[in-house]
Amino acid sequence: MVKLKVAILGGGPSAFYCASRILSKLPHTTSLGKNAEVHIYDRIWAPHGLVRFGVAPDHPEVKNCTHKFDTTAQDPRFKFLGNVNVGSVGSFDHTIQVPMSSLRRHYTHVVLAYGASIPFILPALGNSAIPALSIVHWYTGHPSNPIPPRLESINHMTLMGHGNVSLDIARLLLSSPERLASLDIPQPVLASMTSSKLEHVSIVSRRGPAQVAFTAKELRELLNLPGTSMIPIAPELLATPPGATRQQTRILDLLRKGSAAKPGTTKRTWSLGFFRSPVKPVDAGIEVGINELDSNEKAVPTGKTETFHTDLVVNSVGYRSEPIEPEWFDGSLGRIRQSGSRVIGIGQGVVPRTYASGWAANGAKGVLATTMMDAYSVAEKLLEDSLSTTTGSIDFRPGIPDEIVQSGRRVVTYEDWKRIDDEEIRRGLAMGKERERMTWTEVDNFLA
Amino acid sequence: MVGRVERPQKRPRRVRIASRKREVYILRQHHGSLTRPKPGEGITIHFHDSSNNLIKTIEGNDGDSLLDLAHEHDIDMEGACEGSVACSTCHVILTPEHYDKLEEPEDDENDMLDMAFGLTDTSRLGCQVKLSKDLEGMIVTLPSATRNFFVDGKLNSTRRLLLHP
């Protein structure tokens, strides 16, 4: 009898959309559907990946996508195994470790959907800069538990990189305490933000206004943020280039219009710096090289440099994936080697019944809709391949890998998660906010 | 009066998210968030897939959103942010003559459309398009990037393999 038993590694939107598509395309009423199983593994105890640990707390509506994930999780053929790490990259002290080879034995198919969690670094800055990810992890209560930025002793901050992560950080750190109070921000983070001395955020990148990676929504929000204003940009930088895309045109229009609050009327300000790459940290600041664009829109140094004062430099120039199975990893691209979602091993051979989805497959770019469509196409490819194969049944073991049971450690199920979710919301309500997030220690005690 | 594009009621940020979440969750568990018109009395809308094949013709009432109608009639339109104009998953392409009867999208909708897959001049978010008599006979195309190859546990006629029920 044909059976489909799929392990999806990573528990973010890509994983859940993929699981949802597989299960919805295989109704219970079919023999394949009746016996199908889909298990999502996440090394973090909580599901939903960047929806929980990436989406900015002042974008609660983006998190509505988890309602669909909740529906998927109610399917009896679905399991979530949180706090279980698969592959050769280590995780937290309390996480259960499972080698890929052990996992494989239990599944007919494996989907790698574990995202892109390693920040690219700017070598020129060395250890003088902190990664933007550590700020995101801080305000989302991520179990990596990073050192908090010392907002009470920082007046001027520089974010290197023109993506939405930079704008999220700028917007949150420039927000008034009143705007933040009811949001899903852990209480210690809120306290730090409330006593912040930050007055200016400078957001700098190597290229120009037509090459920014942030989107109009995030830019508009920052431009309209009460109590803060943007330092106007020299108009000659903001000419709309011939052949500009709709998105470029709209962003340049917004930048020309400037912020809702007039510069000079607010204590807090922000600015966008263009054509600047870091050269080295200097005493109480940073030296940057001035670039121009070549005909391919690549940044080329002019040889000129300048120095400016700043109290903290945050590097926010994108993410790469982790080589949880080194033989499947393309180090130069920072993602899994794949062709049409099928994982490619060393020697260009297709790794049988192994797929890659979302950022782990394509790099860290695109919005939720992009991830969703990719995950759906991966699910359909997997089903199509499995139904087209006539080479008899695939050997696999029932259940889950022995390492999990033998570890004696806690596996967080989706039912556990829903209890935690309710408890976090309950704790939040009592404090007049959306939710109060729990740490692993609290979760472990709560479930005990 | 041209066709209306009404904003969904913008929920204030401080609204009790917990209770809203429950409500939405329950609604999505069951159909029936919309009242269906009597056959022949509603506004007729044709949903097409990206290859321009008819998926389903349905009837809706004045004021119903395309997203709600799609869910009511089991049409595969996503609405990840549930109509709060925070994603582009309900992107649809409308027939030009009907698109022109709608008011221009607002900034927040345009911001999301910027990132929609396969954007066209007559693209909208399904959650923002509300039915009116002017839209009678409109074709709504779902610009899905995924192939419609594999349908409900069976490969379609281009492949022989079928699952035994």
Short mmCIF file of N, CA and C in Angstrom, two decimals, chain A residues 108-177:
data_model
loop_
_atom_site.label_atom_id
_atom_site.label_comp_id
_atom_site.label_asym_id
_atom_site.label_seq_id
_atom_site.Cartn_x
_atom_site.Cartn_y
_atom_site.Cartn_z
N THR A 108 8.99 8.96 4.31
CA THR A 108 9.13 8.75 2.87
C THR A 108 9.69 10.01 2.20
N HIS A 109 9.35 11.17 2.73
CA HIS A 109 9.78 12.43 2.13
C HIS A 109 10.23 13.41 3.21
N VAL A 110 11.22 14.23 2.85
CA VAL A 110 11.68 15.29 3.75
C VAL A 110 11.60 16.62 3.01
N VAL A 111 11.03 17.62 3.67
CA VAL A 111 11.00 18.98 3.10
C VAL A 111 11.80 19.89 4.03
N LEU A 112 12.79 20.56 3.46
CA LEU A 112 13.61 21.49 4.23
C LEU A 112 13.00 22.87 4.12
N ALA A 113 12.49 23.36 5.22
CA ALA A 113 11.78 24.65 5.20
C ALA A 113 12.19 25.45 6.43
N TYR A 114 13.50 25.42 6.71
CA TYR A 114 13.96 25.98 7.98
C TYR A 114 14.46 27.41 7.87
N GLY A 115 14.18 28.06 6.74
CA GLY A 115 14.43 29.50 6.67
C GLY A 115 15.88 29.88 6.51
N ALA A 116 16.16 31.09 6.91
CA ALA A 116 17.50 31.68 6.75
C ALA A 116 17.78 32.49 8.00
N SER A 117 18.51 31.88 8.93
CA SER A 117 18.59 32.49 10.27
C SER A 117 19.97 33.04 10.62
N ILE A 118 20.89 33.06 9.64
CA ILE A 118 22.22 33.59 9.95
C ILE A 118 22.38 34.96 9.29
N PRO A 119 22.63 36.01 10.06
CA PRO A 119 22.81 37.32 9.44
C PRO A 119 24.11 37.38 8.64
N PHE A 120 24.05 38.00 7.47
CA PHE A 120 25.29 38.34 6.78
C PHE A 120 26.01 39.38 7.61
N ILE A 121 27.33 39.33 7.61
CA ILE A 121 28.05 40.34 8.38
C ILE A 121 28.74 41.31 7.44
N LEU A 122 29.08 42.46 7.96
CA LEU A 122 29.88 43.43 7.22
C LEU A 122 31.27 43.34 7.83
N PRO A 123 32.21 42.68 7.13
CA PRO A 123 33.52 42.40 7.74
C PRO A 123 34.23 43.67 8.21
N ALA A 124 33.99 44.80 7.50
CA ALA A 124 34.69 46.03 7.86
C ALA A 124 34.37 46.47 9.29
N LEU A 125 33.22 46.04 9.80
CA LEU A 125 32.81 46.50 11.12
C LEU A 125 33.26 45.60 12.25
N GLY A 126 33.69 44.39 11.90
CA GLY A 126 34.15 43.45 12.93
C GLY A 126 33.11 43.29 14.02
N ASN A 127 33.59 43.25 15.26
CA ASN A 127 32.67 43.07 16.39
C ASN A 127 32.09 44.37 16.89
N SER A 128 32.40 45.47 16.22
CA SER A 128 31.91 46.75 16.72
C SER A 128 30.42 46.92 16.43
N ALA A 129 29.89 46.16 15.48
CA ALA A 129 28.47 46.27 15.15
C ALA A 129 27.73 45.07 15.71
N ILE A 130 26.46 45.27 16.06
CA ILE A 130 25.64 44.13 16.47
C ILE A 130 24.69 43.78 15.32
N PRO A 131 24.32 42.49 15.19
CA PRO A 131 23.38 42.15 14.12
C PRO A 131 21.96 42.63 14.44
N ALA A 132 21.25 43.10 13.41
CA ALA A 132 19.86 43.51 13.58
C ALA A 132 19.04 42.35 14.17
N LEU A 133 19.43 41.13 13.80
CA LEU A 133 18.68 39.97 14.28
C LEU A 133 18.66 39.92 15.81
N SER A 134 19.75 40.37 16.45
CA SER A 134 19.75 40.29 17.91
C SER A 134 18.74 41.28 18.49
N ILE A 135 18.49 42.40 17.80
CA ILE A 135 17.45 43.32 18.27
C ILE A 135 16.06 42.71 18.04
N VAL A 136 15.89 42.09 16.88
CA VAL A 136 14.59 41.44 16.59
C VAL A 136 14.35 40.31 17.60
N HIS A 137 15.37 39.52 17.86
CA HIS A 137 15.23 38.44 18.85
C HIS A 137 14.92 39.00 20.24
N TRP A 138 15.51 40.13 20.53
CA TRP A 138 15.27 40.77 21.84
C TRP A 138 13.80 41.19 21.96
N TYR A 139 13.28 41.90 20.96
CA TYR A 139 11.90 42.40 21.14
C TYR A 139 10.83 41.35 20.85
N THR A 140 11.24 40.17 20.33
CA THR A 140 10.25 39.10 20.17
C THR A 140 10.43 38.00 21.23
N GLY A 141 11.34 38.20 22.18
CA GLY A 141 11.53 37.19 23.22
C GLY A 141 12.01 35.86 22.68
N HIS A 142 12.86 35.88 21.68
CA HIS A 142 13.40 34.65 21.07
C HIS A 142 14.29 33.93 22.08
N PRO A 143 14.25 32.58 22.06
CA PRO A 143 15.06 31.85 23.04
C PRO A 143 16.58 32.05 22.92
N SER A 144 17.07 32.66 21.85
CA SER A 144 18.51 32.93 21.77
C SER A 144 18.93 33.96 22.82
N ASN A 145 17.94 34.68 23.37
CA ASN A 145 18.16 35.55 24.51
C ASN A 145 19.38 36.47 24.35
N PRO A 146 19.39 37.32 23.33
CA PRO A 146 20.57 38.15 23.05
C PRO A 146 20.77 39.24 24.10
N ILE A 147 21.97 39.80 24.11
CA ILE A 147 22.24 40.93 25.00
C ILE A 147 21.43 42.13 24.51
N PRO A 148 20.65 42.75 25.39
CA PRO A 148 19.81 43.88 24.94
C PRO A 148 20.68 45.08 24.52
N PRO A 149 20.22 45.86 23.53
CA PRO A 149 20.91 47.11 23.22
C PRO A 149 20.72 48.07 24.39
N ARG A 150 21.74 48.85 24.73
CA ARG A 150 21.63 49.73 25.91
C ARG A 150 21.01 51.06 25.52
N LEU A 151 19.70 51.02 25.33
CA LEU A 151 19.00 52.20 24.80
C LEU A 151 19.08 53.40 25.73
N GLU A 152 19.30 53.14 27.03
CA GLU A 152 19.34 54.26 27.98
C GLU A 152 20.65 55.03 27.87
N SER A 153 21.63 54.49 27.11
CA SER A 153 22.89 55.24 26.97
C SER A 153 23.26 55.49 25.50
N ILE A 154 22.27 55.34 24.62
CA ILE A 154 22.53 55.56 23.19
C ILE A 154 21.71 56.75 22.71
N ASN A 155 22.37 57.68 22.06
CA ASN A 155 21.65 58.83 21.52
C ASN A 155 21.47 58.70 20.01
N HIS A 156 22.48 58.15 19.35
CA HIS A 156 22.48 58.07 17.88
C HIS A 156 22.80 56.64 17.46
N MET A 157 21.95 56.09 16.64
CA MET A 157 22.14 54.72 16.20
C MET A 157 22.21 54.68 14.68
N THR A 158 23.04 53.78 14.16
CA THR A 158 23.15 53.64 12.71
C THR A 158 22.78 52.22 12.31
N LEU A 159 21.81 52.11 11.42
CA LEU A 159 21.43 50.80 10.87
C LEU A 159 22.04 50.71 9.47
N MET A 160 22.85 49.70 9.24
CA MET A 160 23.44 49.51 7.92
C MET A 160 22.55 48.55 7.15
N GLY A 161 21.91 49.04 6.10
CA GLY A 161 21.05 48.18 5.29
C GLY A 161 19.68 48.80 5.09
N HIS A 162 19.21 48.80 3.86
CA HIS A 162 17.92 49.41 3.53
C HIS A 162 16.84 48.36 3.27
N GLY A 163 16.62 47.51 4.24
CA GLY A 163 15.54 46.53 4.13
C GLY A 163 14.47 46.80 5.18
N ASN A 164 13.41 45.99 5.14
CA ASN A 164 12.32 46.18 6.09
C ASN A 164 12.72 45.92 7.53
N VAL A 165 13.74 45.07 7.75
CA VAL A 165 14.16 44.83 9.13
C VAL A 165 14.69 46.13 9.72
N SER A 166 15.47 46.88 8.94
CA SER A 166 15.97 48.18 9.42
C SER A 166 14.81 49.11 9.74
N LEU A 167 13.82 49.17 8.87
CA LEU A 167 12.70 50.09 9.12
C LEU A 167 11.87 49.66 10.32
N ASP A 168 11.69 48.34 10.48
CA ASP A 168 10.97 47.84 11.67
C ASP A 168 11.68 48.30 12.94
N ILE A 169 12.99 48.10 12.96
CA ILE A 169 13.76 48.45 14.17
C ILE A 169 13.68 49.96 14.41
N ALA A 170 13.88 50.75 13.36
CA ALA A 170 13.82 52.20 13.52
C ALA A 170 12.45 52.62 14.04
N ARG A 171 11.40 52.06 13.45
CA ARG A 171 10.03 52.46 13.83
C ARG A 171 9.76 52.12 15.30
N LEU A 172 10.15 50.92 15.71
CA LEU A 172 9.88 50.53 17.10
C LEU A 172 10.70 51.36 18.08
N LEU A 173 11.97 51.57 17.75
CA LEU A 173 12.82 52.28 18.71
C LEU A 173 12.54 53.79 18.73
N LEU A 174 11.87 54.29 17.70
CA LEU A 174 11.51 55.72 17.70
C LEU A 174 10.07 55.94 18.17
N SER A 175 9.34 54.87 18.46
CA SER A 175 7.94 55.00 18.90
C SER A 175 7.86 55.51 20.32
N SER A 176 6.75 56.18 20.61
CA SER A 176 6.51 56.63 21.99
C SER A 176 6.13 55.44 22.85
N PRO A 177 6.39 55.49 24.14
CA PRO A 177 5.98 54.40 25.04
C PRO A 177 4.48 54.11 24.95
#
